[in-house]
Amino acid sequence: MCGIVGYIGSNGACKILIQGLKRLEYRGYDSAGMALVGNDGRLNVHKSKGKVANLEQTAAAGDTEGCLGIAHTRWATHGEPNDINAHPHVSQSGDIALVHNGTIENYAVLKKVLSDHGVEFKSETDTEVLVQLIEYIKLTSNCTLSEAVREALLQVEGAYAIAVVERGEPDTLIVARKSSPLVIGVGDNETFIASDATPIIGYTDKVIYLENDEMAVIKRGEPINIVSISSNLPSKIDIHKLRLSLAQLEKGGYDTFMLKEIFEQPATLCDCLRGRITPDGRRVVLSGVELNKQKFIEAERITLVACGTSWHAALIGKRLIQDFCQIPVEVEYASEFRYGNPVLGPKDIVISISQSGETADTLAAIQIAKQKGAFVYGVCNVVGASIPRATDSGTYIHVGPEIGVASTKAFTGQVTVLTLLALAIGQLRGAIDEEKVYEIASALKTMPKTIEETLKVDTEIQKLSRIFTYAHNFLYLGRGYNYPTALEGALKLKEISYIHAEGYPAAEMKHGPIALIDHEMPSVIIAPSDSLYDKIISNVQQVKSRGGAVVAIVSKGNTAMNDIADFCIEIPEVPECLTPLVASIPLQLLAYYIAVNKGKDVDQPRNLAKSVTVE
Ligand code: F6R
């Protein structure tokens, strides 16, 4: 949510910043801006409402000289998206410019104090308070910029990743973070900073992940200096190697990132499974579980916390863990868990699930779980993100960068890792027999091929999508393992096509939602040939007898459903616990094509951002 990028080196900063913003645009895209410090020290600020392409045009018409700069793409929290509220914000004198990702919670108090001292504000943002405070401290204490930044941050409550530059200082870039992420790319005589590593790829593979409560002063030609904001003591600098390639950030011939990501699922699941099932298919080996055997053996309860799509994966995880491990499992929205005074102790395991590894609510939930003595395990995609660094141990899903805002390949990666995790824990606790492990693990091993087979429904779904493009409402129904799949299908449609859709456990229909059914309300019903198939048939009939159109997702060879549903989409037959993996594919495609038919921007749907780093 909001992306920041910065550069200091010997090349023109403008081009590097614009390219970096484009790679970060999935984090927010309602306005963008940059501040450049020319080699002679002059400061130029360019801002534009809308996407980064608008900023590119605006900047091109002005002065873009300089080898130092900071830039920002915004997802509005305080103040509407317009040129004034866009970052960078500059201090009253116009000397200091700052970009910020996060929320300054005590901004109203600070604003009042500064206003009482004659500081005039231009924007409605919380961020402007910080830059004005820095200047106020610098002027009244007669200190250096870095001292003023540190002093200001000590007065600020909330979350931030910031980058600051100053007129007349073409050799200094200052960055700091608390709760919002910030990565420093270490090149040859040049340094990059960004909200995540994507803008840095192609320039350097050496990165430093700035820790919470750290501030870095980056001076041209000098080693990077990192200190703790609270103690001012120097921090130890760990340089990590990035393992991402430029090709992973490109559309690879597809029209959109979302379509690329849907179609790359056979390959991403291959990466996700690699080395995690023994060649004989009889054991699942996850190093995070192996290293913490005792914790998993002694656990009395597991709580899964996540948001959005990751929460849907958690619901599937709950069933998997219950079925294979015989441990009580709870699932909580991270945003509810964090304020719910959870009762936890050392026999509790909390599993946090997050694609980005930066979701503010999930991070806060982890902190609470740790404070209460639980062992916290992470299931994450982005290597080195805040969540995997905050958890005690974990497993990466390894599906590569997910750039389309609507999550697709991360969902199937999460469900795959949760399946592996449930099998690994079940084995450790002796709760699952060897034959069952073999059955599921063997089916998982061939899952990349099964998903490839499933993707052949593409053309059929494209045709089907035309029939439903103008529906105003949709119901998605499923039972058992596929109730969460229904929730996920509905979320995908809502997010990118802006059609209202609700997911429901199919049997709950008769307790209320059935009142909505008429010929204008289509239902997508997930009905693979599993233990609940006979039950869901009667739910389909209930919808049909009230005039609702039904699209049924059924197992290959199920011809009986043709007599009841209006449209049947066939998916390969797999063990019941793996049906969400295959059933989610046609749902992703249906949402995608309906949104494309409506002319929507599927990669950057309105109001959304990929990485939700604010509450
Ligand atoms: C939906 C979607 C969001 C995220 C949610 C959590 O397509 O992408 O609902 O799933 O914001 O994000 P992560 O998984 O990064 O914690």
XYZ file of C-alpha atoms and ligand atoms in Angstrom:
631
model
C 0.000 0.000 0.000
C 1.800 3.044 -1.350
C 5.159 2.314 -2.903
C 8.315 4.302 -2.360
C 11.516 4.263 -4.333
C 14.733 6.249 -4.211
C 18.103 6.461 -5.914
C 21.489 7.981 -5.254
C 24.346 7.366 -7.675
C 25.893 8.702 -10.835
C 23.037 8.043 -13.279
C 19.970 10.176 -13.954
C 17.560 9.429 -11.092
C 14.348 10.303 -12.961
C 14.346 7.326 -15.340
C 15.250 4.887 -12.580
C 12.516 6.268 -10.297
C 9.796 6.114 -12.975
C 10.715 2.535 -13.833
C 10.769 1.668 -10.125
C 7.348 3.251 -9.581
C 5.908 1.249 -12.467
C 7.103 -1.945 -10.811
C 5.606 -0.822 -7.508
C 2.363 0.417 -9.017
C 0.477 -2.674 -7.830
C 0.802 -1.238 -4.293
C -1.357 1.783 -5.106
C -2.022 3.906 -8.130
C -4.223 6.896 -7.395
C -1.437 9.477 -7.697
C 2.335 9.595 -7.982
C 5.197 12.010 -7.520
C 8.942 12.470 -7.248
C 11.538 14.873 -5.898
C 14.886 15.234 -7.639
C 17.935 16.953 -6.251
C 20.072 18.365 -9.071
C 23.832 18.060 -8.906
C 23.957 21.774 -8.067
C 21.579 21.202 -5.146
C 18.307 22.530 -6.570
C 15.166 20.595 -5.637
C 12.470 19.820 -8.227
C 9.177 18.224 -7.289
C 6.766 16.698 -9.830
C 3.353 15.259 -8.957
C 0.381 13.942 -10.818
C -3.027 12.487 -10.056
C -3.636 9.001 -11.484
C -1.172 6.435 -12.668
C 2.615 6.646 -12.941
C 2.307 7.186 -16.711
C 0.744 10.605 -15.928
C 3.672 11.505 -13.698
C 6.079 10.444 -16.420
C 4.473 12.959 -18.780
C 4.305 15.739 -16.197
C 7.943 15.270 -15.220
C 9.118 15.143 -18.834
C 7.774 18.662 -19.298
C 9.885 19.963 -16.365
C 13.386 19.810 -14.950
C 14.447 16.225 -14.320
C 18.177 16.690 -13.832
C 19.792 15.016 -10.841
C 21.385 11.791 -9.649
C 19.477 11.779 -6.354
C 15.734 11.409 -5.996
C 12.793 9.905 -4.161
C 9.404 8.915 -5.566
C 6.030 7.561 -4.495
C 2.907 5.883 -5.853
C -0.067 6.444 -3.577
C -3.007 4.528 -2.164
C -4.913 7.276 -0.372
C -5.509 7.021 3.373
C -5.810 10.686 4.431
C -7.158 13.076 1.836
C -8.550 12.440 -1.622
C -6.260 11.469 -4.502
C -5.173 14.756 -6.116
C -1.965 16.600 -6.979
C -1.797 18.373 -3.613
C -2.160 15.237 -1.519
C 0.253 13.281 -3.722
C 3.756 12.675 -2.333
C 6.481 13.915 -2.029
C 5.423 16.458 0.554
C 7.682 19.427 1.080
C 8.352 21.491 4.179
C 7.125 25.077 4.531
C 10.382 26.560 3.210
C 10.356 24.105 0.317
C 13.762 22.790 1.353
C 12.931 19.265 2.550
C 10.981 16.646 0.568
C 9.661 13.378 1.961
C 7.802 10.295 0.723
C 5.980 8.018 3.144
C 4.296 4.638 3.206
C 2.199 3.996 6.333
C 0.027 6.045 8.650
C 1.016 8.689 11.191
C -1.558 8.043 13.900
C -0.878 11.118 16.053
C -0.788 13.478 13.087
C -3.711 15.584 14.328
C -1.961 16.407 17.623
C 1.343 17.173 15.896
C -0.420 19.297 13.276
C -2.096 21.388 15.972
C 1.205 21.990 17.776
C 2.981 22.951 14.540
C 0.102 25.175 13.413
C 0.244 26.958 16.775
C 3.884 27.687 15.958
C 2.943 29.228 12.633
C 3.528 26.278 10.299
C 1.121 26.371 7.350
C -0.108 23.146 5.808
C -1.022 22.644 2.174
C -2.406 19.111 2.057
C -4.877 17.001 4.023
C -2.348 14.196 4.519
C -0.833 12.781 7.681
C 2.522 12.697 5.874
C 2.900 16.461 5.535
C 2.985 16.693 9.329
C 6.160 14.638 9.390
C 8.074 16.737 6.883
C 6.975 19.943 8.610
C 8.009 18.522 11.971
C 11.445 17.598 10.603
C 11.967 21.138 9.341
C 10.649 22.685 12.534
C 13.096 20.607 14.619
C 15.977 21.332 12.232
C 15.385 25.087 12.418
C 14.681 25.339 16.128
C 17.450 22.963 17.245
C 19.947 24.020 14.604
C 20.822 20.386 13.909
C 21.610 18.305 10.827
C 18.893 16.783 8.645
C 19.562 13.268 9.939
C 19.371 14.422 13.569
C 16.087 16.205 12.829
C 14.647 13.146 11.081
C 15.521 10.930 14.030
C 14.130 13.383 16.567
C 10.896 13.739 14.567
C 10.480 9.980 14.308
C 10.766 9.692 18.079
C 7.666 11.891 18.318
C 5.651 10.021 15.728
C 3.181 7.207 16.462
C 2.099 4.797 13.754
C 3.729 3.032 10.842
C 6.163 4.433 8.361
C 8.737 3.788 5.711
C 10.119 7.149 4.642
C 12.731 8.632 2.351
C 13.936 12.218 2.748
C 16.077 14.577 0.653
C 17.023 18.199 1.096
C 17.675 21.122 -1.221
C 21.421 21.879 -1.362
C 22.293 18.292 -0.321
C 22.791 16.346 -3.556
C 24.867 13.723 -1.730
C 22.473 12.596 1.029
C 19.464 10.298 1.112
C 17.865 9.393 4.449
C 15.474 6.490 4.962
C 13.773 4.963 8.009
C 11.168 2.373 8.839
C 8.754 1.204 11.493
C 6.219 -1.493 10.586
C 6.191 -0.574 6.868
C 8.799 -2.327 4.723
C 11.940 -0.854 3.190
C 14.689 -2.525 1.189
C 18.080 -1.008 0.324
C 19.781 -2.199 -2.887
C 23.557 -1.952 -2.722
C 25.093 -1.344 -6.159
C 28.546 -0.223 -7.335
C 28.750 3.407 -6.269
C 24.973 3.646 -6.322
C 22.214 2.807 -3.852
C 18.534 2.091 -4.403
C 15.770 2.113 -1.839
C 12.273 0.720 -2.315
C 9.221 -0.680 -0.556
C 10.111 -4.093 -1.930
C 12.874 -5.521 -4.052
C 11.115 -5.341 -7.433
C 12.473 -1.895 -8.499
C 15.981 -3.015 -7.609
C 16.057 -6.161 -9.764
C 18.318 -5.745 -12.768
C 20.559 -3.189 -10.992
C 21.952 -5.227 -8.120
C 21.258 -8.505 -6.345
C 22.638 -7.274 -3.010
C 20.022 -6.018 -0.590
C 19.684 -4.936 3.007
C 16.260 -5.323 4.638
C 15.961 -2.354 6.966
C 14.619 -3.548 10.324
C 11.911 -1.934 12.416
C 13.146 1.134 14.275
C 16.116 1.574 11.940
C 17.234 4.612 10.008
C 19.881 4.706 7.261
C 21.924 7.679 6.154
C 23.139 7.032 2.632
C 25.878 9.418 1.527
C 27.373 9.342 -1.926
C 30.778 7.627 -1.858
C 30.488 6.544 1.787
C 29.471 3.246 3.427
C 25.786 3.113 4.399
C 25.282 4.080 8.026
C 22.380 2.373 9.817
C 21.362 3.222 13.385
C 18.541 2.344 15.744
C 16.062 5.231 15.845
C 15.352 4.788 19.534
C 18.927 4.302 20.804
C 20.962 5.955 18.026
C 23.376 2.996 18.275
C 24.822 1.562 15.047
C 23.088 -1.548 13.671
C 24.757 -4.632 12.237
C 24.393 -4.647 8.446
C 23.409 -7.960 6.812
C 23.576 -8.069 3.032
C 21.267 -10.645 1.406
C 21.331 -12.001 -2.121
C 18.187 -11.473 -4.228
C 17.005 -14.495 -6.158
C 14.523 -12.822 -8.515
C 14.873 -12.339 -12.249
C 13.577 -9.579 -14.517
C 11.548 -12.125 -16.538
C 9.449 -12.801 -13.430
C 8.352 -9.162 -13.475
C 7.196 -9.145 -17.086
C 3.930 -10.222 -18.707
C 5.650 -12.866 -20.842
C 3.357 -12.414 -23.850
C 0.093 -12.351 -21.878
C -2.261 -9.342 -21.984
C -2.203 -8.971 -18.219
C -0.233 -10.146 -15.205
C -3.349 -11.821 -13.837
C -3.763 -14.043 -16.905
C -0.047 -14.857 -16.871
C -0.279 -15.757 -13.206
C -3.334 -17.979 -13.750
C -1.573 -19.833 -16.546
C 1.718 -20.193 -14.762
C 0.161 -22.190 -11.926
C 1.428 -25.577 -13.204
C 4.969 -24.173 -13.025
C 4.515 -22.320 -9.741
C 3.083 -25.410 -8.050
C 6.104 -27.341 -9.299
C 8.359 -24.776 -7.560
C 6.166 -24.877 -4.485
C 6.378 -28.687 -4.202
C 10.048 -29.067 -5.145
C 12.009 -31.195 -2.658
C 9.147 -31.364 -0.181
C 7.886 -34.898 -0.875
C 10.341 -37.835 -0.755
C 10.868 -39.592 -4.136
C 8.871 -42.644 -2.966
C 5.940 -40.327 -2.189
C 5.706 -41.568 1.394
C 6.941 -38.624 3.410
C 6.546 -34.886 3.438
C 9.621 -32.978 4.568
C 9.321 -29.319 5.548
C 12.420 -27.960 7.238
C 10.373 -25.534 9.358
C 8.494 -28.489 10.848
C 11.558 -30.742 11.146
C 13.443 -28.077 13.076
C 10.574 -27.558 15.499
C 9.305 -31.125 15.916
C 8.666 -30.839 19.627
C 6.471 -27.748 19.212
C 4.275 -29.557 16.697
C 4.102 -32.759 18.735
C 3.120 -30.934 21.922
C 0.717 -28.437 20.329
C -2.786 -28.493 21.802
C -4.338 -26.072 19.321
C -3.520 -24.367 16.050
C -4.892 -20.945 15.088
C -4.636 -19.732 11.517
C -4.603 -15.961 10.976
C -4.752 -14.148 7.652
C -6.692 -11.622 5.550
C -8.597 -11.787 2.262
C -7.646 -14.572 -0.092
C -5.072 -15.828 2.398
C -7.912 -16.166 4.932
C -9.780 -18.349 2.436
C -6.679 -20.533 2.143
C -6.629 -20.639 5.957
C -10.200 -22.016 6.005
C -9.051 -24.849 3.749
C -5.988 -25.275 5.982
C -8.271 -25.733 8.968
C -10.021 -28.713 7.408
C -6.722 -30.201 6.268
C -5.147 -29.944 9.712
C -8.260 -31.256 11.443
C -8.481 -34.191 9.039
C -4.811 -35.166 9.127
C -3.593 -34.093 12.567
C -6.558 -34.370 14.910
C -5.738 -31.055 16.600
C -8.388 -28.417 17.299
C -7.983 -25.627 14.742
C -9.368 -22.105 14.655
C -9.296 -19.569 11.850
C -9.353 -15.838 12.517
C -9.245 -12.720 10.427
C -5.963 -11.126 11.519
C -7.751 -7.783 11.954
C -10.196 -9.341 14.447
C -7.659 -11.549 16.180
C -5.390 -8.590 17.003
C -8.100 -6.813 18.963
C -9.848 -9.935 20.250
C -7.691 -10.501 23.338
C -6.871 -14.059 22.182
C -6.240 -16.662 24.858
C -2.935 -18.270 23.915
C -0.050 -20.027 25.620
C 3.074 -22.066 24.890
C 1.039 -25.059 23.654
C -0.514 -22.914 20.936
C 0.765 -22.667 17.386
C -0.333 -19.668 15.354
C 0.083 -20.021 11.599
C 0.065 -16.721 9.725
C -0.613 -16.827 5.999
C 0.308 -13.963 3.707
C 1.346 -13.586 0.095
C 3.075 -10.230 0.492
C 4.404 -10.821 3.982
C 3.633 -7.176 4.729
C -0.064 -7.097 5.656
C -0.274 -4.798 8.674
C -3.070 -6.692 10.445
C -1.335 -10.044 10.018
C 1.932 -8.604 11.312
C 0.154 -7.192 14.352
C -1.535 -10.563 14.970
C 1.892 -12.238 14.915
C 3.242 -9.783 17.454
C 0.329 -10.440 19.809
C 0.655 -14.211 19.417
C 4.365 -13.993 20.238
C 3.765 -11.764 23.252
C 1.331 -14.366 24.575
C 3.894 -17.140 24.239
C 2.554 -18.971 21.175
C 4.889 -20.461 18.590
C 4.330 -18.562 15.333
C 4.758 -20.238 11.965
C 4.562 -18.289 8.693
C 3.329 -19.321 5.261
C 4.510 -16.582 2.967
C 5.468 -15.874 -0.636
C 7.770 -12.851 -0.618
C 11.195 -13.931 0.591
C 12.663 -11.634 3.241
C 9.400 -9.721 3.836
C 8.444 -8.528 7.321
C 6.195 -11.503 8.182
C 8.733 -14.271 7.543
C 11.221 -12.236 9.544
C 8.789 -11.804 12.427
C 7.722 -15.447 12.724
C 9.566 -18.174 14.649
C 9.735 -20.433 11.620
C 7.829 -21.087 8.425
C 7.529 -22.282 4.855
C 7.696 -20.181 1.722
C 5.208 -20.948 -1.031
C 7.794 -20.046 -3.717
C 5.333 -19.087 -6.469
C 7.367 -16.068 -7.617
C 6.278 -12.418 -7.670
C 2.504 -12.006 -7.879
C 1.853 -8.664 -9.562
C -1.824 -8.818 -10.551
C -3.679 -7.295 -7.604
C -6.164 -10.188 -7.464
C -4.379 -13.135 -5.939
C -4.410 -16.359 -7.994
C -1.199 -18.363 -7.981
C -0.505 -17.374 -4.381
C -3.842 -18.921 -3.342
C -3.038 -22.286 -4.944
C 0.494 -22.061 -3.509
C -0.870 -21.403 -0.031
C -3.334 -24.299 -0.240
C -0.534 -26.572 -1.466
C 1.782 -25.597 1.393
C -1.032 -25.973 3.921
C -1.677 -29.473 2.570
C 2.019 -30.325 2.937
C 2.038 -28.796 6.394
C -1.000 -30.793 7.517
C 0.577 -33.998 6.190
C 3.925 -33.243 7.862
C 2.323 -32.442 11.230
C -0.004 -35.454 10.947
C 2.980 -37.748 10.339
C 4.901 -36.312 13.281
C 1.970 -36.818 15.617
C 1.155 -40.269 14.239
C -2.340 -39.048 13.382
C -2.355 -40.065 9.729
C -1.597 -43.482 8.251
C 1.101 -44.045 5.669
C -1.289 -45.017 2.892
C -3.248 -41.782 3.250
C -0.015 -39.760 3.101
C 0.976 -41.700 -0.010
C -2.404 -41.091 -1.675
C -2.388 -37.327 -1.076
C 1.336 -36.819 -1.667
C 1.180 -38.733 -4.960
C -1.757 -36.627 -6.133
C 0.131 -33.490 -5.097
C 3.171 -34.570 -7.068
C 1.099 -34.740 -10.229
C -0.839 -31.569 -9.381
C 1.132 -29.371 -11.821
C -0.010 -31.679 -14.651
C -3.549 -31.797 -13.264
C -3.713 -27.989 -13.202
C -2.389 -27.895 -16.768
C -5.254 -30.207 -17.719
C -7.741 -28.034 -15.808
C -6.611 -24.892 -17.637
C -7.997 -26.383 -20.856
C -11.405 -25.066 -19.746
C -10.157 -21.622 -20.781
C -12.043 -21.358 -24.107
C -15.240 -22.759 -22.623
C -15.086 -20.254 -19.754
C -14.433 -17.423 -22.159
C -17.696 -18.280 -23.956
C -19.569 -18.720 -20.695
C -18.340 -15.366 -19.416
C -20.162 -13.556 -22.244
C -23.498 -14.883 -21.005
C -22.938 -13.472 -17.513
C -21.027 -10.259 -18.173
C -23.991 -8.053 -17.349
C -25.250 -9.870 -14.249
C -25.471 -7.550 -11.240
C -25.215 -10.212 -8.556
C -23.774 -13.686 -8.230
C -23.899 -16.433 -5.641
C -21.023 -18.870 -5.205
C -21.881 -22.047 -3.313
C -19.786 -24.917 -2.057
C -19.619 -27.365 0.809
C -16.878 -28.882 2.929
C -13.476 -28.214 1.401
C -15.125 -26.102 -1.263
C -17.028 -23.635 0.861
C -13.804 -21.548 1.060
C -13.353 -22.067 -2.702
C -16.783 -20.484 -3.164
C -15.741 -17.517 -1.000
C -12.583 -17.125 -3.054
C -14.470 -17.340 -6.376
C -16.865 -14.623 -5.218
C -14.009 -12.411 -4.023
C -12.216 -12.703 -7.377
C -15.342 -11.614 -9.247
C -16.027 -8.684 -6.889
C -12.472 -7.408 -6.978
C -11.940 -7.147 -10.688
C -15.379 -6.904 -12.302
C -17.125 -4.899 -9.515
C -20.097 -7.282 -9.671
C -21.594 -8.014 -6.276
C -20.959 -11.651 -5.401
C -21.411 -13.659 -2.231
C -19.923 -16.972 -1.261
C -22.008 -19.259 0.952
C -21.907 -22.771 2.317
C -24.456 -24.332 -0.041
C -26.605 -25.751 2.753
C -26.890 -22.353 4.459
C -28.827 -21.037 1.475
C -32.157 -22.209 2.788
C -31.637 -20.150 5.959
C -31.953 -16.829 4.170
C -30.016 -16.159 0.978
C -32.377 -18.336 -1.032
C -34.781 -15.385 -0.919
C -32.461 -13.644 -3.377
C -32.743 -16.298 -6.065
C -34.583 -15.371 -9.230
C -33.825 -15.501 -12.949
C -31.454 -12.557 -12.588
C -29.265 -14.137 -9.922
C -26.872 -16.767 -11.293
C -25.194 -19.242 -8.946
C -21.847 -20.909 -9.407
C -21.946 -24.200 -7.539
C -18.819 -26.197 -6.832
C -19.910 -29.829 -6.908
C -17.035 -32.273 -7.431
C -17.739 -35.989 -6.948
C -16.796 -36.051 -3.269
C -18.386 -37.184 -0.006
C -20.857 -34.269 -0.071
C -21.866 -34.588 -3.721
C -25.312 -36.071 -3.034
C -26.009 -33.305 -0.545
C -25.042 -30.521 -2.892
C -27.261 -31.927 -5.648
C -30.293 -31.065 -3.568
C -28.908 -27.540 -3.046
C -28.584 -27.172 -6.838
C -32.186 -28.305 -7.243
C -33.351 -25.747 -4.674
C -31.777 -22.970 -6.757
C -33.086 -24.306 -10.057
C -36.639 -24.649 -8.820
C -36.604 -20.908 -8.029
C -35.589 -19.899 -11.521
C -31.897 -19.221 -10.878
C -29.302 -20.093 -13.531
C -26.682 -22.569 -12.329
C -23.098 -23.000 -13.450
C -21.854 -26.232 -11.874
C -18.199 -27.119 -11.469
C -18.184 -30.912 -11.611
C -15.704 -33.784 -11.802
C -14.838 -35.098 -15.250
C -17.346 -37.678 -16.465
C -20.226 -36.448 -14.318
C -22.952 -36.307 -16.940
C -25.829 -36.493 -14.453
C -25.408 -32.821 -13.539
C -26.101 -31.828 -17.170
C -29.781 -32.593 -16.536
C -29.992 -30.189 -13.613
C -27.535 -27.325 -14.079
C -27.619 -24.873 -16.987
C -23.891 -25.110 -17.611
C -21.352 -27.680 -16.426
C -17.622 -27.099 -16.273
C -15.577 -30.260 -15.818
C -12.460 -30.456 -13.674
C -10.132 -33.465 -13.193
C -10.943 -35.867 -10.404
C -8.564 -35.571 -7.425
C -8.728 -36.609 -3.742
C -11.410 -34.616 -1.931
C -8.972 -32.462 0.064
C -7.308 -31.302 -3.156
C -10.496 -30.294 -4.985
C -10.098 -26.574 -4.036
C -6.871 -26.479 -6.054
C -8.537 -27.579 -9.272
C -11.953 -25.987 -8.686
C -10.405 -22.550 -8.155
C -8.993 -22.495 -11.713
C -12.323 -22.091 -13.604
C -13.424 -19.549 -10.986
C -10.303 -17.448 -11.550
C -10.865 -17.594 -15.313
C -14.568 -16.754 -15.039
C -13.863 -13.654 -12.951
C -11.049 -12.687 -15.300
C -13.059 -12.910 -18.534
C -16.134 -11.201 -17.109
C -13.930 -8.293 -16.005
C -12.193 -8.136 -19.385
C -15.578 -8.210 -21.175
C -16.591 -5.234 -19.036
C -13.417 -3.390 -20.018
C -12.027 -3.305 -16.472
C -8.374 -2.957 -15.556
C -7.904 -6.419 -14.071
C -4.338 -5.905 -12.879
C -5.099 -2.689 -11.046
C -8.735 -2.723 -9.942
C -10.116 0.448 -8.402
C -9.539 1.136 -4.700
C -7.370 -1.936 -4.181
C -3.689 -2.359 -3.474
C -1.609 -5.486 -3.414
C 0.217 -4.986 -0.178
C -2.030 -3.735 2.605
C 0.433 -2.101 4.967
C -2.112 0.063 6.779
C -4.863 -0.910 9.218
C -7.443 -10.825 -2.984
C -6.251 -10.320 -2.351
C -6.342 -9.826 -0.949
C -5.174 -10.379 -0.134
C -5.164 -9.775 1.276
C -4.049 -10.358 2.127
O -7.225 -11.201 -4.306
O -5.201 -10.298 -2.941
O -7.550 -10.153 -0.361
O -5.286 -11.764 -0.074
O -4.994 -8.400 1.187
O -2.807 -10.125 1.563
P -1.554 -10.984 1.936
O -1.795 -12.377 1.500
O -0.424 -10.348 1.172
O -1.379 -10.879 3.416
